[in-house]
Coordinates of C-alpha atoms in Angstrom, one line a residue:
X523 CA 69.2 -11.9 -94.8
X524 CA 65.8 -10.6 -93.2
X525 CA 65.4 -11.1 -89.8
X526 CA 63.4 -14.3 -89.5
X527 CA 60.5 -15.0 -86.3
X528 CA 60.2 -18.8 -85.1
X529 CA 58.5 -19.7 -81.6
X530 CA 59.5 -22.3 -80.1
X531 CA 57.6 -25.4 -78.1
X532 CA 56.5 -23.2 -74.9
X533 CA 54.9 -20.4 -77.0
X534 CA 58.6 -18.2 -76.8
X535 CA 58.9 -16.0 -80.4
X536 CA 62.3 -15.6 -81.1
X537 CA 64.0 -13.1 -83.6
X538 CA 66.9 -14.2 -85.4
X539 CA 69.5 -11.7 -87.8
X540 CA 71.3 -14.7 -89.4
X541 CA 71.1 -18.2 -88.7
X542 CA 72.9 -19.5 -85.1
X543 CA 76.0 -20.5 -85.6
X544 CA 77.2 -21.1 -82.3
X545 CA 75.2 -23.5 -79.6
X546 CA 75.3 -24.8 -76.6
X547 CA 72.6 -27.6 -76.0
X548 CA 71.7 -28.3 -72.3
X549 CA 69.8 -32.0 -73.7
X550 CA 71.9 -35.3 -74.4
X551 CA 69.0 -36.4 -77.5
X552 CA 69.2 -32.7 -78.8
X553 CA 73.1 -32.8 -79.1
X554 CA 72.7 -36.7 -80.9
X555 CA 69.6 -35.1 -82.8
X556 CA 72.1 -31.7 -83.9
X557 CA 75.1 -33.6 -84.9
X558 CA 72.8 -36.1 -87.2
X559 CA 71.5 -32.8 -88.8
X560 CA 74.7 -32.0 -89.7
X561 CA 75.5 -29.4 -87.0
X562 CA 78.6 -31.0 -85.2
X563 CA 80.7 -28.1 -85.8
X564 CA 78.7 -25.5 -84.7
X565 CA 78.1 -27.1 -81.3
X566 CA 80.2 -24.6 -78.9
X567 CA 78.8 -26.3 -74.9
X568 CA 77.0 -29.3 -73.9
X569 CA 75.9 -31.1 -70.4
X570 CA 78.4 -34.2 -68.8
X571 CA 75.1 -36.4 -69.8
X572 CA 75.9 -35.7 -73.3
X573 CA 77.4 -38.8 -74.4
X574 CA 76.6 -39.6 -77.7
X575 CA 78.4 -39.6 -80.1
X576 CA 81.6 -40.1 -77.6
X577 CA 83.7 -38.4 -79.1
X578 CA 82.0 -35.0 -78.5
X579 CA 82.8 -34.8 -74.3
X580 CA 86.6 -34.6 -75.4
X581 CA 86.3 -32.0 -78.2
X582 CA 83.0 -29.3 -76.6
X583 CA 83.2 -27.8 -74.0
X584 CA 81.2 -29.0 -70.8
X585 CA 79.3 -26.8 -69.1
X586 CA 77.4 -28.7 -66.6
X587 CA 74.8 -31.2 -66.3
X588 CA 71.2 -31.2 -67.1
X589 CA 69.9 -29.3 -63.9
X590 CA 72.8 -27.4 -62.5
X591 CA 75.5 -25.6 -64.9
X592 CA 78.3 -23.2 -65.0
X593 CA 76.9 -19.5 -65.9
X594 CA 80.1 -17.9 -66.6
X595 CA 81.4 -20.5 -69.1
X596 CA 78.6 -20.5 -71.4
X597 CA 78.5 -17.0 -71.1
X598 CA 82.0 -17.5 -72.4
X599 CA 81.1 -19.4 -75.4
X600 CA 78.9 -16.5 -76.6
X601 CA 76.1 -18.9 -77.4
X602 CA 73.3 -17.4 -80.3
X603 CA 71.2 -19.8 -79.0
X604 CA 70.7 -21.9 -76.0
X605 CA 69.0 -25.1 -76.5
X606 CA 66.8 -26.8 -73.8
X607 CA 63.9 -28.5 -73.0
X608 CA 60.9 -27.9 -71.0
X609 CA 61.4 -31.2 -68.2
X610 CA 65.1 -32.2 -68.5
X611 CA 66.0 -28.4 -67.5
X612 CA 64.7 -26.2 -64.6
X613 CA 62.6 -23.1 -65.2
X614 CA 65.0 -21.4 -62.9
X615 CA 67.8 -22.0 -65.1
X616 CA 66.0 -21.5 -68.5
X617 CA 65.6 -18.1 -66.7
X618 CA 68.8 -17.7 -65.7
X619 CA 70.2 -18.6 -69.4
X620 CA 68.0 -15.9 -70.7
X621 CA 70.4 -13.3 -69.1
X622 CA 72.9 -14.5 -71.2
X623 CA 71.2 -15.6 -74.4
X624 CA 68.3 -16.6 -76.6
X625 CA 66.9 -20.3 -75.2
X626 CA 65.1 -22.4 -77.1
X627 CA 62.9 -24.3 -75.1
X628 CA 61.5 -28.1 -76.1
X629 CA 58.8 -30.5 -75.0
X630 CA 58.5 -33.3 -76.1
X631 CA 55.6 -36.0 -75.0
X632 CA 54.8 -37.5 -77.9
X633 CA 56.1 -38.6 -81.5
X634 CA 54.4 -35.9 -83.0
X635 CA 56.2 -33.2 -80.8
X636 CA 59.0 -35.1 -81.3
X637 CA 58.4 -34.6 -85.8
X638 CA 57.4 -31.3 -85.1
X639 CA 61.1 -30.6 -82.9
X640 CA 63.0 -32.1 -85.7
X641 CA 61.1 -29.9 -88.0
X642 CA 61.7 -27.1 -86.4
X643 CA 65.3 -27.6 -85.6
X644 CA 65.6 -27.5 -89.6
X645 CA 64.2 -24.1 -89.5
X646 CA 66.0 -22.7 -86.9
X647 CA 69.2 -23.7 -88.0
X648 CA 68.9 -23.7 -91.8
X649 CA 69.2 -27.9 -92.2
X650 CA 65.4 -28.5 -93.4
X651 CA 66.6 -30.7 -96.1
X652 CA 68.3 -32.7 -93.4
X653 CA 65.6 -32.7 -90.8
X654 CA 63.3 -33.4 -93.4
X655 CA 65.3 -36.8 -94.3
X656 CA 65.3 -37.7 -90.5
X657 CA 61.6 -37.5 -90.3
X658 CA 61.5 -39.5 -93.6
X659 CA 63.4 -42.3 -91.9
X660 CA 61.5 -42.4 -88.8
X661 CA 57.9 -42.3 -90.3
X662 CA 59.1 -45.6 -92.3
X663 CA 60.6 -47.3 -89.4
X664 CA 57.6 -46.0 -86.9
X665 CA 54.9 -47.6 -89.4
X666 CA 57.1 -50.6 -90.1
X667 CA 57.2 -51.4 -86.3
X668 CA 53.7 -50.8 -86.2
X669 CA 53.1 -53.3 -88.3
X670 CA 55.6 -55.9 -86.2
X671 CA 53.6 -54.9 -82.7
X672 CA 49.6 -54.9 -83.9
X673 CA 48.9 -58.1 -83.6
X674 CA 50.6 -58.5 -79.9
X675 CA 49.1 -58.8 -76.7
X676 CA 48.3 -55.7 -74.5
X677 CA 50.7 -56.0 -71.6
X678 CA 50.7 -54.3 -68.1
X679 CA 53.6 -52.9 -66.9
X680 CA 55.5 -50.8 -64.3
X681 CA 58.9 -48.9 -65.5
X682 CA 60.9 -47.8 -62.6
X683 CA 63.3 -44.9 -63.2
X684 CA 64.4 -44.5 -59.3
X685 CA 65.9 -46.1 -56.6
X686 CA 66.0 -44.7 -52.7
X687 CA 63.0 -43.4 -53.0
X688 CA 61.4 -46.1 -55.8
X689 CA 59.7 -43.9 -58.7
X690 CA 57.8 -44.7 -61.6
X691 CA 57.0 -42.9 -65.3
X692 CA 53.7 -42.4 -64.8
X693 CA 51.4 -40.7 -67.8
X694 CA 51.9 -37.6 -70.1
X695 CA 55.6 -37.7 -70.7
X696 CA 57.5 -39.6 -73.2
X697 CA 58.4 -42.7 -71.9
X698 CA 54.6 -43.5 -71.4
X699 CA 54.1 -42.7 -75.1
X700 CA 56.9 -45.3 -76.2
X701 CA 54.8 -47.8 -74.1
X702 CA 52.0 -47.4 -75.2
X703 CA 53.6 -47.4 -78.8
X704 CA 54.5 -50.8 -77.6
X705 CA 51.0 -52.0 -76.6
X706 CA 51.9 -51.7 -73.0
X707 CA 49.6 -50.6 -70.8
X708 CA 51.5 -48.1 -68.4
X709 CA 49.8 -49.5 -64.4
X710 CA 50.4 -46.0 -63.5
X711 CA 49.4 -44.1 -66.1
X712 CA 46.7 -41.8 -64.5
X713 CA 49.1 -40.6 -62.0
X714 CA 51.5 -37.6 -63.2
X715 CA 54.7 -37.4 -64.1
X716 CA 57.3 -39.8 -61.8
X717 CA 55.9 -40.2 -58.9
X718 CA 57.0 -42.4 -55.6
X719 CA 55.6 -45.7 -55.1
X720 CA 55.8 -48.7 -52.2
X721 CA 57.7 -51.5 -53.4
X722 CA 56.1 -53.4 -50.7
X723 CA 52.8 -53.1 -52.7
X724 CA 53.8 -52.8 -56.6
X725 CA 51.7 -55.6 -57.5
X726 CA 49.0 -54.3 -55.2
X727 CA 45.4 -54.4 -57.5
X728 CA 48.1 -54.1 -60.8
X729 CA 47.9 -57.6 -62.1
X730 CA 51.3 -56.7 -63.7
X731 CA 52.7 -58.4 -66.5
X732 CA 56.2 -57.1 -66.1
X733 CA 58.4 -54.7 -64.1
X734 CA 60.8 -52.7 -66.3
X735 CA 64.0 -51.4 -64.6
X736 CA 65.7 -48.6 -67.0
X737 CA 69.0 -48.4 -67.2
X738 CA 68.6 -44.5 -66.5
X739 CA 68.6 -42.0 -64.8
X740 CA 69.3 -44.4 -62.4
X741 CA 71.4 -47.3 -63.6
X742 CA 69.6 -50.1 -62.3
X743 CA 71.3 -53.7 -62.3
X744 CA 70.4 -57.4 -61.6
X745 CA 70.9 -57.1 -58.0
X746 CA 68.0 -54.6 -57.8
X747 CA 65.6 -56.8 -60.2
X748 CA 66.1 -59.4 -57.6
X749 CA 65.5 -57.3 -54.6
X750 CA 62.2 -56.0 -56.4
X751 CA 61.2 -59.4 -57.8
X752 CA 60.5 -60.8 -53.6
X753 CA 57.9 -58.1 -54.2
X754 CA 56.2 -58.8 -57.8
X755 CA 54.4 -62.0 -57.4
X756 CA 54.0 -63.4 -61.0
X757 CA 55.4 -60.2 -63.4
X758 CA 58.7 -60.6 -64.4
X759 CA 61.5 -58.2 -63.7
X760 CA 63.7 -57.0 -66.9
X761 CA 66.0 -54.4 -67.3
X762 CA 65.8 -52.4 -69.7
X763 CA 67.7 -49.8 -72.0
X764 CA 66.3 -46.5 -70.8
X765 CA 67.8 -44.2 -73.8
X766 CA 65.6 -46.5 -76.2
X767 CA 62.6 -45.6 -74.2
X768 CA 63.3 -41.9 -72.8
X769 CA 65.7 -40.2 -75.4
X770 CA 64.0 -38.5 -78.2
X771 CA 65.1 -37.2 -81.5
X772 CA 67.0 -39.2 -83.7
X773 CA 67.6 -42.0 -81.4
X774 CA 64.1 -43.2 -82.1
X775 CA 65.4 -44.5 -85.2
X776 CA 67.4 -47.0 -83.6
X777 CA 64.8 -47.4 -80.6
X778 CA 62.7 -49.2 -83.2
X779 CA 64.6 -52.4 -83.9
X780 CA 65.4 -52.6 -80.0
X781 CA 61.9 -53.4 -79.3
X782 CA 61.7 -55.3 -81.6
X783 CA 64.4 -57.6 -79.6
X784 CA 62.6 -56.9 -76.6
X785 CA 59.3 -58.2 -77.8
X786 CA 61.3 -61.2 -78.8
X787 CA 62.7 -62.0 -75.9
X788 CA 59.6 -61.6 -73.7

């Protein structure tokens, strides 16, 4: 086989002499997203966060977590590729992994990056006949959900990722693509990123609809939608699954038929 050139989401050409055969994946959505292309097997490290499917903390080695990990052990694995991604790892580590491997960065803010990853992912590791029947599958249940939300209400919303300090997904990342793909208008969505906000003055000019509290990265539970609640006048405080709204890859597929529920249950 020829040597083969792919670059990857942050402009990084890569040369490959064969096709990676051993991996260590830094992202919990990219490890789901490798195994459902068929790649199980080939997966060598992967973060403590990396919990689905569950049998795979008890069979891969773990390296780490998502921001800090072990150097020396996935320098022992003898990785041919590193997998990351551009916001869930730092640019000090991706860096650092460099030293010891090829990294293949991510980034992923909307459903087209997210296509264009999958896509990718079945050049890089030789599964395009597999990547292309996930993006088959998700197109379907994309439009078919489409179909469910367009005649719905516009809604306004907070989503709280953070407690101690309180923070917020604000606009250009992925979770304020999945509300929007959920006609829900994201109050701080011309702020960046996840930034800090008063509790004491939430509802503050937002004429909120509802306050979403995700079950991660910080595992919010009814205790804190009651705390928050004293402070949200008439929007109502749900909790909500956080993987549905923040993990891409694959798990959109299933994301789908959750929000359908939610909407349901509104």
């Amino acid at each position: 086989m020829e040597n083969y050139v792919l670059t990857d989401a942050i402009g990084t050409q890569h040369t490959f002499a064969k096709v990676p055969q051993r991996i260590v994946s830094l992202v919990p959505s990219q490890t789901e997203l490798l195994v459902d292309l068929g790649l199980e097997s080939k997966i060598v490290g992967i973060t403590k966060f990396c919990i689905h499917p569950k049998n795979l903390r008890n069979e891969k080695v773990i390296v780490g977590g998502t921001k800090k990990v072990d150097y020396d052990k996935i320098k022992s694995l003898a990785p041919d590729i590193i997998v990351c991604n551009k916001e869930e790892n730092t640019l000090e580590m991706v860096e650092n992994l460099r030293q010891i491997g090829q990294v293949w960065v991510t980034d992923i803010n909307t459903l087209e990056d997210n296509f264009q990853m999958i896509s990718d992912f079945g050049n890089l590791f030789d599964c395009m006949a597999e990547a292309e029947n996930w993006n088959q599958k998700i197109a379907l249940a994309m439009n078919d959900f489409k179909k469910f939300i367009q005649n719905k209400a516009v809604k306004r919303v907070a989503y709280f990722i953070w407690k101690n300090p309180y923070m917020v997904a604000a606009g250009a990342n992925f979770i304020n693509e999945m509300l929007l793909l959920n006609r829900f208008e994201n109050a701080f969505a011309k702020l960046s990123r996840y930034p800090e906000v008063n509790i004491q003055e939430i509802n503050k000019d937002k004429d909120l609809d509802y306050v979403f509290l995700s079950s991660e990265p910080y595992p919010f539970k009814e205790k804190d939608a009651l705390e928050i609640s004293v402070y949200t006048h008439s929007a109502n405080v749900i909790l909500v699954d956080g993987e549905m709204f923040s993990w891409y890859g694959s798990r959109i597929l299933k994301a789908f038929d959750y929000f359908k529920k939610l909407h349901q249950n509104l």
